[in-house]
Amino acid sequence: MVRQPLTPEQIEAGRRLGALLRHARAGRDLAEVAHAAGISPETLRKIETGRLPSPGFGTIVCLGEALNVPVQELAATWRGNDLPLEAVS
């Protein structure tokens, strides 16, 4: 199966998601959060920087759990109808 290139909108959605995750991680160690989510630190780094703009659903669910961010909020951010970053708990 050949994967289609991401659209500019999908790339921007990944950047928004990465920014939300980075903000939610705040002072926590990247490796600690990655381990809690069951992914590698490099994968989390790529998601946070937008270099992996469309991570798998399971990865997003696990990151949401590790960071205490509801999956609905992560989805809304990816879609672009998100809350301001200051509202992230």
Short mmCIF file of N, CA and C in Angstrom, two decimals:
data_model
loop_
_atom_site.label_atom_id
_atom_site.label_comp_id
_atom_site.label_asym_id
_atom_site.label_seq_id
_atom_site.Cartn_x
_atom_site.Cartn_y
_atom_site.Cartn_z
N MET A 1 0.84 -1.17 0.00
CA MET A 1 0.00 0.00 0.00
C MET A 1 0.89 1.25 0.00
N VAL A 2 0.57 2.17 -0.86
CA VAL A 2 1.32 3.41 -0.96
C VAL A 2 0.59 4.47 -0.16
N ARG A 3 1.31 5.12 0.71
CA ARG A 3 0.72 6.17 1.53
C ARG A 3 0.75 7.49 0.76
N GLN A 4 -0.39 8.16 0.75
CA GLN A 4 -0.50 9.45 0.08
C GLN A 4 0.25 10.51 0.88
N PRO A 5 0.86 11.47 0.20
CA PRO A 5 1.52 12.56 0.94
C PRO A 5 0.48 13.34 1.75
N LEU A 6 0.93 13.86 2.87
CA LEU A 6 0.04 14.65 3.72
C LEU A 6 -0.23 16.00 3.07
N THR A 7 -1.43 16.49 3.29
CA THR A 7 -1.80 17.81 2.78
C THR A 7 -1.21 18.87 3.71
N PRO A 8 -1.11 20.10 3.24
CA PRO A 8 -0.65 21.18 4.12
C PRO A 8 -1.52 21.30 5.38
N GLU A 9 -2.81 21.06 5.23
CA GLU A 9 -3.73 21.13 6.38
C GLU A 9 -3.40 20.05 7.41
N GLN A 10 -3.09 18.84 6.95
CA GLN A 10 -2.72 17.75 7.87
C GLN A 10 -1.40 18.05 8.57
N ILE A 11 -0.48 18.64 7.85
CA ILE A 11 0.82 19.00 8.45
C ILE A 11 0.60 20.06 9.53
N GLU A 12 -0.23 21.05 9.25
CA GLU A 12 -0.52 22.09 10.24
C GLU A 12 -1.26 21.50 11.44
N ALA A 13 -2.16 20.55 11.20
CA ALA A 13 -2.87 19.88 12.29
C ALA A 13 -1.87 19.16 13.20
N GLY A 14 -0.89 18.52 12.61
CA GLY A 14 0.15 17.85 13.39
C GLY A 14 0.96 18.82 14.22
N ARG A 15 1.21 19.99 13.68
CA ARG A 15 1.95 21.01 14.44
C ARG A 15 1.13 21.50 15.64
N ARG A 16 -0.17 21.68 15.43
CA ARG A 16 -1.03 22.08 16.55
C ARG A 16 -1.06 21.01 17.63
N LEU A 17 -1.19 19.76 17.21
CA LEU A 17 -1.21 18.66 18.16
C LEU A 17 0.11 18.59 18.93
N GLY A 18 1.22 18.72 18.22
CA GLY A 18 2.52 18.69 18.86
C GLY A 18 2.70 19.80 19.88
N ALA A 19 2.22 20.99 19.53
CA ALA A 19 2.32 22.12 20.47
C ALA A 19 1.49 21.86 21.73
N LEU A 20 0.31 21.30 21.56
CA LEU A 20 -0.53 20.99 22.72
C LEU A 20 0.15 19.95 23.62
N LEU A 21 0.71 18.91 23.02
CA LEU A 21 1.38 17.87 23.80
C LEU A 21 2.60 18.43 24.52
N ARG A 22 3.37 19.25 23.84
CA ARG A 22 4.56 19.87 24.44
C ARG A 22 4.15 20.74 25.62
N HIS A 23 3.07 21.51 25.45
CA HIS A 23 2.58 22.37 26.52
C HIS A 23 2.07 21.52 27.69
N ALA A 24 1.36 20.46 27.39
CA ALA A 24 0.82 19.59 28.45
C ALA A 24 1.93 18.88 29.21
N ARG A 25 3.01 18.56 28.51
CA ARG A 25 4.15 17.90 29.16
C ARG A 25 4.85 18.84 30.12
N ALA A 26 4.82 20.11 29.82
CA ALA A 26 5.41 21.18 30.65
C ALA A 26 6.78 20.78 31.16
N GLY A 27 6.96 20.67 32.47
CA GLY A 27 8.27 20.39 33.04
C GLY A 27 8.63 18.92 33.12
N ARG A 28 7.72 18.04 32.71
CA ARG A 28 8.03 16.60 32.78
C ARG A 28 9.06 16.21 31.73
N ASP A 29 9.89 15.28 32.09
CA ASP A 29 10.93 14.78 31.20
C ASP A 29 10.32 14.07 29.99
N LEU A 30 10.81 14.37 28.81
CA LEU A 30 10.31 13.77 27.59
C LEU A 30 10.38 12.25 27.64
N ALA A 31 11.50 11.70 28.09
CA ALA A 31 11.66 10.24 28.15
C ALA A 31 10.68 9.62 29.14
N GLU A 32 10.41 10.30 30.24
CA GLU A 32 9.46 9.80 31.23
C GLU A 32 8.06 9.70 30.64
N VAL A 33 7.63 10.74 29.93
CA VAL A 33 6.31 10.76 29.32
C VAL A 33 6.23 9.71 28.21
N ALA A 34 7.26 9.62 27.39
CA ALA A 34 7.28 8.63 26.32
C ALA A 34 7.16 7.22 26.89
N HIS A 35 7.92 6.94 27.93
CA HIS A 35 7.87 5.62 28.56
C HIS A 35 6.46 5.35 29.11
N ALA A 36 5.86 6.33 29.76
CA ALA A 36 4.51 6.17 30.32
C ALA A 36 3.48 5.89 29.22
N ALA A 37 3.73 6.44 28.03
CA ALA A 37 2.82 6.24 26.91
C ALA A 37 3.15 5.01 26.07
N GLY A 38 4.28 4.38 26.37
CA GLY A 38 4.67 3.18 25.64
C GLY A 38 5.26 3.44 24.27
N ILE A 39 5.85 4.62 24.11
CA ILE A 39 6.50 4.96 22.84
C ILE A 39 7.94 5.38 23.11
N SER A 40 8.72 5.49 22.07
CA SER A 40 10.11 5.90 22.24
C SER A 40 10.18 7.42 22.41
N PRO A 41 11.21 7.88 23.11
CA PRO A 41 11.40 9.34 23.22
C PRO A 41 11.52 10.01 21.86
N GLU A 42 12.16 9.33 20.90
CA GLU A 42 12.30 9.92 19.57
C GLU A 42 10.95 10.09 18.89
N THR A 43 10.05 9.13 19.08
CA THR A 43 8.71 9.26 18.51
C THR A 43 7.98 10.45 19.12
N LEU A 44 8.05 10.59 20.44
CA LEU A 44 7.41 11.74 21.09
C LEU A 44 8.03 13.04 20.61
N ARG A 45 9.33 13.08 20.47
CA ARG A 45 10.01 14.28 19.98
C ARG A 45 9.49 14.64 18.58
N LYS A 46 9.35 13.63 17.72
CA LYS A 46 8.86 13.88 16.36
C LYS A 46 7.43 14.39 16.36
N ILE A 47 6.59 13.83 17.24
CA ILE A 47 5.20 14.29 17.32
C ILE A 47 5.16 15.73 17.81
N GLU A 48 5.92 16.03 18.87
CA GLU A 48 5.91 17.38 19.43
C GLU A 48 6.43 18.44 18.47
N THR A 49 7.36 18.07 17.61
CA THR A 49 7.93 19.04 16.68
C THR A 49 7.21 19.07 15.33
N GLY A 50 6.18 18.22 15.18
CA GLY A 50 5.43 18.21 13.93
C GLY A 50 6.05 17.39 12.83
N ARG A 51 7.16 16.69 13.11
CA ARG A 51 7.78 15.86 12.08
C ARG A 51 7.03 14.54 11.90
N LEU A 52 6.14 14.21 12.82
CA LEU A 52 5.25 13.05 12.70
C LEU A 52 3.83 13.58 12.91
N PRO A 53 3.27 14.21 11.85
CA PRO A 53 2.02 14.95 12.02
C PRO A 53 0.75 14.11 12.14
N SER A 54 0.84 12.81 11.85
CA SER A 54 -0.37 11.98 11.95
C SER A 54 -0.05 10.67 12.67
N PRO A 55 0.23 10.76 13.97
CA PRO A 55 0.52 9.54 14.73
C PRO A 55 -0.70 8.64 14.82
N GLY A 56 -0.47 7.37 15.13
CA GLY A 56 -1.55 6.42 15.24
C GLY A 56 -2.50 6.75 16.39
N PHE A 57 -3.74 6.28 16.24
CA PHE A 57 -4.76 6.56 17.24
C PHE A 57 -4.34 6.03 18.61
N GLY A 58 -3.82 4.82 18.67
CA GLY A 58 -3.39 4.25 19.94
C GLY A 58 -2.31 5.08 20.61
N THR A 59 -1.42 5.62 19.81
CA THR A 59 -0.36 6.49 20.35
C THR A 59 -0.96 7.73 20.97
N ILE A 60 -1.92 8.32 20.31
CA ILE A 60 -2.57 9.53 20.83
C ILE A 60 -3.33 9.23 22.12
N VAL A 61 -4.03 8.11 22.15
CA VAL A 61 -4.77 7.73 23.36
C VAL A 61 -3.80 7.56 24.52
N CYS A 62 -2.70 6.86 24.29
CA CYS A 62 -1.72 6.62 25.36
C CYS A 62 -1.05 7.92 25.81
N LEU A 63 -0.76 8.82 24.89
CA LEU A 63 -0.18 10.11 25.27
C LEU A 63 -1.17 10.93 26.07
N GLY A 64 -2.43 10.91 25.66
CA GLY A 64 -3.46 11.61 26.41
C GLY A 64 -3.55 11.10 27.84
N GLU A 65 -3.50 9.79 28.00
CA GLU A 65 -3.55 9.21 29.34
C GLU A 65 -2.31 9.59 30.15
N ALA A 66 -1.14 9.51 29.53
CA ALA A 66 0.11 9.83 30.22
C ALA A 66 0.16 11.30 30.65
N LEU A 67 -0.47 12.17 29.87
CA LEU A 67 -0.42 13.61 30.14
C LEU A 67 -1.70 14.14 30.78
N ASN A 68 -2.65 13.24 31.00
CA ASN A 68 -3.93 13.62 31.60
C ASN A 68 -4.67 14.66 30.74
N VAL A 69 -4.65 14.43 29.43
CA VAL A 69 -5.36 15.29 28.47
C VAL A 69 -6.41 14.41 27.79
N PRO A 70 -7.68 14.77 27.88
CA PRO A 70 -8.73 13.96 27.25
C PRO A 70 -8.53 13.83 25.74
N VAL A 71 -8.81 12.66 25.22
CA VAL A 71 -8.65 12.42 23.79
C VAL A 71 -9.52 13.37 22.98
N GLN A 72 -10.67 13.79 23.53
CA GLN A 72 -11.53 14.74 22.82
C GLN A 72 -10.81 16.07 22.62
N GLU A 73 -10.03 16.48 23.60
CA GLU A 73 -9.28 17.73 23.48
C GLU A 73 -8.17 17.60 22.43
N LEU A 74 -7.51 16.44 22.41
CA LEU A 74 -6.47 16.20 21.42
C LEU A 74 -7.08 16.21 20.02
N ALA A 75 -8.25 15.58 19.86
CA ALA A 75 -8.91 15.55 18.55
C ALA A 75 -9.35 16.95 18.12
N ALA A 76 -9.89 17.71 19.05
CA ALA A 76 -10.32 19.08 18.73
C ALA A 76 -9.14 19.93 18.29
N THR A 77 -8.01 19.76 18.95
CA THR A 77 -6.80 20.50 18.58
C THR A 77 -6.35 20.11 17.19
N TRP A 78 -6.36 18.82 16.90
CA TRP A 78 -5.94 18.36 15.58
C TRP A 78 -6.87 18.92 14.51
N ARG A 79 -8.17 18.99 14.81
CA ARG A 79 -9.14 19.52 13.84
C ARG A 79 -9.06 21.03 13.70
N GLY A 80 -8.52 21.71 14.70
CA GLY A 80 -8.39 23.16 14.62
C GLY A 80 -9.43 23.91 15.40
N ASN A 81 -10.33 23.22 16.07
CA ASN A 81 -11.31 23.91 16.91
C ASN A 81 -10.99 23.62 18.37
N ASP A 82 -9.76 23.97 18.69
CA ASP A 82 -9.21 23.69 20.03
C ASP A 82 -9.39 24.85 20.98
N LEU A 83 -9.11 24.54 22.23
CA LEU A 83 -9.08 25.57 23.28
C LEU A 83 -7.72 26.25 23.24
N PRO A 84 -7.62 27.45 23.77
CA PRO A 84 -6.30 28.08 23.88
C PRO A 84 -5.38 27.21 24.74
N LEU A 85 -4.09 27.22 24.45
CA LEU A 85 -3.14 26.39 25.20
C LEU A 85 -3.17 26.67 26.69
N GLU A 86 -3.53 27.87 27.09
CA GLU A 86 -3.59 28.20 28.52
C GLU A 86 -4.67 27.39 29.22
N ALA A 87 -5.64 26.89 28.48
CA ALA A 87 -6.74 26.14 29.10
C ALA A 87 -6.39 24.68 29.33
N VAL A 88 -5.23 24.23 28.84
CA VAL A 88 -4.83 22.83 29.02
C VAL A 88 -4.52 22.60 30.49
N SER A 89 -5.09 21.53 31.03
CA SER A 89 -4.81 21.24 32.44
C SER A 89 -3.77 20.17 32.60
#
